Short mmCIF file of C-alpha atoms in Angstrom, two decimals:
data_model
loop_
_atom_site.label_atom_id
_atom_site.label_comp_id
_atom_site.label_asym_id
_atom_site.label_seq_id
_atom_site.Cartn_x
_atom_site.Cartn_y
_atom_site.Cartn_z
CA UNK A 28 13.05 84.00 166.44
CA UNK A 29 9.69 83.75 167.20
CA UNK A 30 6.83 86.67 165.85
CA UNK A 31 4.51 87.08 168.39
CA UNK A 32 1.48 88.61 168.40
CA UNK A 33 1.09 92.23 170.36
CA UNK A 34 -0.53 95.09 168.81
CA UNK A 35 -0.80 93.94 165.13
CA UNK A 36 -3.46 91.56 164.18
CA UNK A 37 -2.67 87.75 162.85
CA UNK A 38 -2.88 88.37 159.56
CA UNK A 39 0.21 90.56 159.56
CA UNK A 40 1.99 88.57 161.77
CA UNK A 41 1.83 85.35 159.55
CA UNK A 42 2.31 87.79 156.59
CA UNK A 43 5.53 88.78 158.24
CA UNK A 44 6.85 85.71 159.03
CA UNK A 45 6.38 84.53 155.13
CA UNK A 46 8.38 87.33 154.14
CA UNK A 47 11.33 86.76 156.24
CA UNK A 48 11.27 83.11 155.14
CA UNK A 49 11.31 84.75 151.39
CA UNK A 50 14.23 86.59 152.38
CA UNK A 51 16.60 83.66 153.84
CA UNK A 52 15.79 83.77 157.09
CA UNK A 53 14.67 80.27 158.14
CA UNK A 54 15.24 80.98 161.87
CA UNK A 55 11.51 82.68 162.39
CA UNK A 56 8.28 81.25 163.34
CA UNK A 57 5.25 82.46 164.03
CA UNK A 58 3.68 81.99 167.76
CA UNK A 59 0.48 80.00 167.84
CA UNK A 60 0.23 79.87 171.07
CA UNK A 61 -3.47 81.35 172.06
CA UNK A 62 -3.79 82.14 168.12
CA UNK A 63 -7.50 82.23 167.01
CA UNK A 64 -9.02 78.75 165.22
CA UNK A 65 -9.33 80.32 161.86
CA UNK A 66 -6.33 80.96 161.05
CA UNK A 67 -4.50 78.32 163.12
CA UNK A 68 -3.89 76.37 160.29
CA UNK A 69 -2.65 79.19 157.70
CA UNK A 70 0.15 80.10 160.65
CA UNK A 71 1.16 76.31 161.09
CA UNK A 72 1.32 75.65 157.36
CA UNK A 73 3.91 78.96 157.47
CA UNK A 74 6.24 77.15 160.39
CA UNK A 75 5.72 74.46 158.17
CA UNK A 76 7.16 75.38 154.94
CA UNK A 77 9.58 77.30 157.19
CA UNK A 78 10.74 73.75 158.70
CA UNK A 79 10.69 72.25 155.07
CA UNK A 80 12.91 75.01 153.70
CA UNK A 81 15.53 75.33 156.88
CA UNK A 82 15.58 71.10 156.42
CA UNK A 83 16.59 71.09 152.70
CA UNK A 84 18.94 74.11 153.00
CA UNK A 85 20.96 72.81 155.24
CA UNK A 86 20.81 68.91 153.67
CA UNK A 87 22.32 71.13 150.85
CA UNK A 88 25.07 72.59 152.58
CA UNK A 89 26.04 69.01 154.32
CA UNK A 90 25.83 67.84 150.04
CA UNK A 91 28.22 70.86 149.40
CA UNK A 92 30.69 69.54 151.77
CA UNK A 93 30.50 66.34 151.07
CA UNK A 94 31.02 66.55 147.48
CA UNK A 95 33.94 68.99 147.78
CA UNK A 96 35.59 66.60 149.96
CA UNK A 97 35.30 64.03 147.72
CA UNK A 98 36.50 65.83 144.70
CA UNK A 99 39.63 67.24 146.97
CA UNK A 100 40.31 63.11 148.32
CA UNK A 101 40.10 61.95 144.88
CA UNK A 102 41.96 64.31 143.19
CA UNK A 103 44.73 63.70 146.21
CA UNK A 104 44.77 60.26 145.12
CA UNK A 105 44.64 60.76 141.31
CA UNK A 106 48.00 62.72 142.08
CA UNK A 107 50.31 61.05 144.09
CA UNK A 108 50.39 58.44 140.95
CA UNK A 109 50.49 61.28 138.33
CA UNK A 110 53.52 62.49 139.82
CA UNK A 111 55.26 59.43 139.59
CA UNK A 112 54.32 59.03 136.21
CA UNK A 113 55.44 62.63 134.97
CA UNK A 114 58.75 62.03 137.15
CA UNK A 115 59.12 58.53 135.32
CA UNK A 116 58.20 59.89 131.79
CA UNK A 117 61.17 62.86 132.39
CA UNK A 118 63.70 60.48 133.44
CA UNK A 119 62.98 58.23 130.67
CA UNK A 120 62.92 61.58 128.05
CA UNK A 121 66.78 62.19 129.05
CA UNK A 122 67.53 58.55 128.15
CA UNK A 123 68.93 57.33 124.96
CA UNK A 124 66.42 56.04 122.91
CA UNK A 125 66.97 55.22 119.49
CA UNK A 126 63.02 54.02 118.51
CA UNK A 127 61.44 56.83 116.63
CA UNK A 128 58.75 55.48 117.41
CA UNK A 129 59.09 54.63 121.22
CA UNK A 130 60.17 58.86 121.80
CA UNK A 131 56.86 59.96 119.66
CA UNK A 132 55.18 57.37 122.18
CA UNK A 133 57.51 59.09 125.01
CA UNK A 134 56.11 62.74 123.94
CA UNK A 135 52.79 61.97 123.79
CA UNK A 136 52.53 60.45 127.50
CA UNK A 137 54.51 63.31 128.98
CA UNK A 138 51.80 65.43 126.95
CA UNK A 139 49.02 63.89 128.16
CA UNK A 140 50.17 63.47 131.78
CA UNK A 141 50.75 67.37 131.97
CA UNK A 142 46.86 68.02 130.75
CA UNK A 143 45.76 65.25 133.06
CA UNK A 144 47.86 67.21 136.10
CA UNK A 145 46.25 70.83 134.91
CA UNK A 146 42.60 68.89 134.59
CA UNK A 147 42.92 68.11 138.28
CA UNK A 148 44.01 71.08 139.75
CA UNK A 149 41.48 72.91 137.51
CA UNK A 150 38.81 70.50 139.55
CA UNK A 151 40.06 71.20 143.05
CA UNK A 152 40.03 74.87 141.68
CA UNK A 153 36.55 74.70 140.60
CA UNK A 154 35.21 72.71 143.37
CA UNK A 155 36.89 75.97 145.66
CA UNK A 156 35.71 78.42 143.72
CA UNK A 157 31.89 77.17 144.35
CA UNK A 158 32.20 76.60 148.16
CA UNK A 159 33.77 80.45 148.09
CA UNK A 160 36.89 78.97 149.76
CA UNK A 161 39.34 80.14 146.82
CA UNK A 162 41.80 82.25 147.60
CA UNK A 163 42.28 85.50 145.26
CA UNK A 164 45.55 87.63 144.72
CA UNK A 165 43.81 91.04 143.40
CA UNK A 166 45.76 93.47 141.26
CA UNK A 167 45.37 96.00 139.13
CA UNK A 168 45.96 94.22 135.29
CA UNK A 169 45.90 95.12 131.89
CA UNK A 170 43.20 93.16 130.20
CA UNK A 171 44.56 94.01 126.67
CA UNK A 172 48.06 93.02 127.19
CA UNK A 173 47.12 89.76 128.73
CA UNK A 174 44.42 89.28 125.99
CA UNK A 175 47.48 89.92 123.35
CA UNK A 176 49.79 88.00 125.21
CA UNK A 177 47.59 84.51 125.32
CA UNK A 178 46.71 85.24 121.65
CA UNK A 179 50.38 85.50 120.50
CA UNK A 180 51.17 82.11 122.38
CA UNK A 181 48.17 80.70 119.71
CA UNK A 182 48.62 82.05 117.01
CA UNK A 183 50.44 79.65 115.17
CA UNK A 184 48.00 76.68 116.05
CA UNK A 185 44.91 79.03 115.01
CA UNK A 186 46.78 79.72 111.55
CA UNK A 187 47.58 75.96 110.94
CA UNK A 188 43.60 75.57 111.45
CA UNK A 189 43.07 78.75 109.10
CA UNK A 190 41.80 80.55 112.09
CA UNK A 191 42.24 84.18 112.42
CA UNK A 192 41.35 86.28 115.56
CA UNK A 193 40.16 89.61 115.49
CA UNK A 194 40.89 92.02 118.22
CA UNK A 195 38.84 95.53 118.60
CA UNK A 196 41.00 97.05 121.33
CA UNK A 197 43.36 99.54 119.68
CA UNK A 198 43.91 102.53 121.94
CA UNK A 199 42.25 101.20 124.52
CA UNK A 200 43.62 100.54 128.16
CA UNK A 201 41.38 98.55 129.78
CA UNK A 202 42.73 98.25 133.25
CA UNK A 203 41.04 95.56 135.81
CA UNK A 204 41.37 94.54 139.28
CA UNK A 205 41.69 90.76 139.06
CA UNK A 206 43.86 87.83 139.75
CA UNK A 207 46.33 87.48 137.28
CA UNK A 208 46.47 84.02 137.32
CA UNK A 209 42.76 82.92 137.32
CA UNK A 210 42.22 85.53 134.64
CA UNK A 211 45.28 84.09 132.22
CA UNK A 212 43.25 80.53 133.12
CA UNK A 213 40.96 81.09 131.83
CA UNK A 214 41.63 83.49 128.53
CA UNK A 215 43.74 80.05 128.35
CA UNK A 216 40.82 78.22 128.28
CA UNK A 217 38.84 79.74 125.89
CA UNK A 218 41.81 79.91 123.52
CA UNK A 219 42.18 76.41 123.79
CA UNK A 220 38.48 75.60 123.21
CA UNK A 221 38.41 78.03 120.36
CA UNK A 222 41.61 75.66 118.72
CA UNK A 223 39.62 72.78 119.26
CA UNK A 224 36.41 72.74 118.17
CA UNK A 225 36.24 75.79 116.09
CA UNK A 226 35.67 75.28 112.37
CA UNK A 227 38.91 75.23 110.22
CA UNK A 228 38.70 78.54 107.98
#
């Protein structure tokens, strides 16, 4: 969209056009066409930086897309494998093993398999989340009962580290409009970062 000059002088034109680049609209330029020597230049350094910005935005976007399809194509390949391997690790849990050792070794792989899986899909989540192509199933939740419910599943591991929460929310209903599942994610998460690097006692 071009500003052209008609009844307002060039000064306000070019003045225009640098505020609709400041706004997000790379799409204008101003008409120089016929435009008087002295300020030629100021109105071609504004298509300019207009050109400059519209080139990088959308080298941005194409960077976007490329590195969300990367992260969904690698994480497709990380878990065709995975699956195998949690599949193989279950099979060989049902088996009779006498090793105490060789089921500790069992446990640990079908422990570490599982967070491997939930670190993937937590990736492909992410890399949705910032392309705004994740999907969201709103409803109406109560943020204290989850809250209470994710600190009940921890709070044997937070005792065995000395670790004792503290929850202000007595009498309170705080009632949100959320998806339950993204929201227990990532109460999840901070539980679980809270059991790992906080300080025993």
């Amino acid at each position: 969209m071009g500003i052209k000059r008609d009844a307002c002088s060039e000064h306000f034109i070019i003045f225009k056009a640098l505020n609709e680049i400041r706004g997000g609209n790379y799409d204008v330029w101003v008409e120089t066409q016929g435009m008087p020597k002295a300020i030629l230049a100021y109105a071609e350094d504004v298509n300019a930086i207009r050109n400059g910005f519209r080139v990088a935005v959308d080298n941005a976007i194409k960077e976007e897309k490329t590195k969300t399809e990367l992260i969904t194509n690698v994480s497709h390949d990380l878990k065709t494998p995975l699956t195998s391997i949690i599949t193989y690790v279950d099979l060989l849990s049902r088996c009779d093993i006498s090793d105490e050792t060789a089921r500790e070794y069992l446990e640990v792989l079908g422990e570490k398999s599982l967070r491997l899986k939930r670190l993937i899909e937590d990736l492909v989540e992410a890399s949705k989340a910032s392309t705004g192509n994740m999907n969201v199933n709103l409803v109406k939740l109560s943020l204290n009962e989850l809250v209470m419910q994710i600190a009940a599943e921890y709070e044997d591991e937070f005792a065995s580290k000395g670790l004792r929460l503290i929850m202000d929310g007595t009498g309170l209903n705080l009632t949100v409009l959320c998806d339950s599942k993204i929201s227990y994610r990532i109460l999840d998460n901070l539980m679980n970062n809270i059991r790992k690097y906080a300080m025993p006692n």
